[in-house]
XYZ file of C-alpha atoms in Angstrom:
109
model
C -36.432 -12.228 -16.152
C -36.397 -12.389 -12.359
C -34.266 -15.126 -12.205
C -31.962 -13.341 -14.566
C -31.717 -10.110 -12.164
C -31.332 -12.642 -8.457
C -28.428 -13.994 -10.234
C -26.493 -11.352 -11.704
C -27.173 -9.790 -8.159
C -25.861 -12.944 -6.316
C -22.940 -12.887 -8.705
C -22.251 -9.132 -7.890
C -22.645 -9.688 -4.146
C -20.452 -12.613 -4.391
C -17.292 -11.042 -5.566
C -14.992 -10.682 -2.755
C -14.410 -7.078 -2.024
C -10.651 -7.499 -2.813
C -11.016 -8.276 -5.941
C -12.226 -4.468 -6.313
C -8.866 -3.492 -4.962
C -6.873 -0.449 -6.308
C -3.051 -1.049 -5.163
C -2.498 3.093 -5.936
C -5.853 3.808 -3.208
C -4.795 1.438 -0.806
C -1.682 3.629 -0.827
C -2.865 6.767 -0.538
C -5.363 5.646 2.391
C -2.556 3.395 4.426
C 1.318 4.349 3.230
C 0.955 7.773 1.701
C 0.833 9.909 4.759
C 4.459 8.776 5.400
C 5.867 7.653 2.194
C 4.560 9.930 -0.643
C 6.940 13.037 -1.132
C 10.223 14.707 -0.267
C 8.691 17.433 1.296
C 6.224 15.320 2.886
C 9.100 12.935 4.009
C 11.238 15.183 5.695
C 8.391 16.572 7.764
C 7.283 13.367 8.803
C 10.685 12.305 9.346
C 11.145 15.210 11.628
C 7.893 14.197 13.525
C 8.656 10.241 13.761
C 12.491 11.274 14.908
C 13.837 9.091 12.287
C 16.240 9.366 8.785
C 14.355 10.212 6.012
C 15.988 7.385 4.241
C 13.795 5.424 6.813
C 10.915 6.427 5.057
C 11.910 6.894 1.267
C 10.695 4.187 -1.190
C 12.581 5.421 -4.109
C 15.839 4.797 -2.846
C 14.744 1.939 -0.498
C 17.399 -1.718 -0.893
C 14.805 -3.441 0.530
C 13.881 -6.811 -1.700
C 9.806 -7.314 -2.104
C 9.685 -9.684 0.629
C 11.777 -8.007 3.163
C 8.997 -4.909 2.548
C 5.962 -7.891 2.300
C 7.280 -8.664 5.691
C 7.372 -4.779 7.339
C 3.744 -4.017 6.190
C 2.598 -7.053 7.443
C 4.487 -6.805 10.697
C 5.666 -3.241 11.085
C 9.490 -2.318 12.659
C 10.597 0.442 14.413
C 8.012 3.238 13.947
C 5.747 1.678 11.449
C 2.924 -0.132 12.371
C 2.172 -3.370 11.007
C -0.979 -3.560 8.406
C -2.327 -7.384 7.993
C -5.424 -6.849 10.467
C -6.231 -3.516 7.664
C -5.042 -5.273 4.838
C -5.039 -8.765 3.331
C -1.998 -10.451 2.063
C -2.724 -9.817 -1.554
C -3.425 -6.340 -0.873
C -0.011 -5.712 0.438
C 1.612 -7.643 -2.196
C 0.031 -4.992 -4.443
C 0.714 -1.996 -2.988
C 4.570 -3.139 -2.950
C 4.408 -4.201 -6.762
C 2.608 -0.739 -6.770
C 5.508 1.044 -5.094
C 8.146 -1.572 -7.156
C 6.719 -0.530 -10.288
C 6.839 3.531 -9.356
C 10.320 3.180 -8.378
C 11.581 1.825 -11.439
C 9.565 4.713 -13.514
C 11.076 7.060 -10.679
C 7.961 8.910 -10.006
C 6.912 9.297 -6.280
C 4.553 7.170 -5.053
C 0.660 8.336 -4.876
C 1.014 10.586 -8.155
């Protein structure tokens, strides 16, 4: 029995912590601040000193890699995220955002 609990506790331990990863929290915590609603938007934009269309997903033309590539990196304003967030965290949260856009309802609701 004890070498039934040390390895479903080495298992459990062993999971990479990303593999817990909610695409929808990562977006609240890291994206949401900026990019969540209209009102929200427009008061940010106003802070920033930038378009709101700078900082709408909805209506964004951006392909997935083009936004891959500004999380990772950042431009203009926004700050890049791959020290905060892995590569398949990011991918997530845009297939996240991707997938909200389509359904039209604002991301981080």
């Amino acid at each position: 029995m004890k070498k039934i609990w040390s390895l479903l506790l080495i298992t459990i331990f062993a999971m990479p912590v990303a593999g817990f990863a909610d695409p929808k929290v990562d977006f609240n915590a890291k994206c949401a601040k900026c990019h969540r609603t209209n009102k929200n938007i427009l008061k940010q934009a106003k802070l920033l000193n930038v378009h709101p269309e700078k900082l709408t997903l909805r209506t964004s033309k951006m392909t997935r890699d083009e936004m891959i590539a500004i999380t990772e990196k950042g431009k203009d304003k926004m700050p890049g995220f791959e020290k905060d967030l892995t590569r398949q965290q990011i991918e997530d949260i845009i297939e996240y955002i991707l997938a909200l856009k389509n359904r039209s309802v604002p991301p981080g609701r």
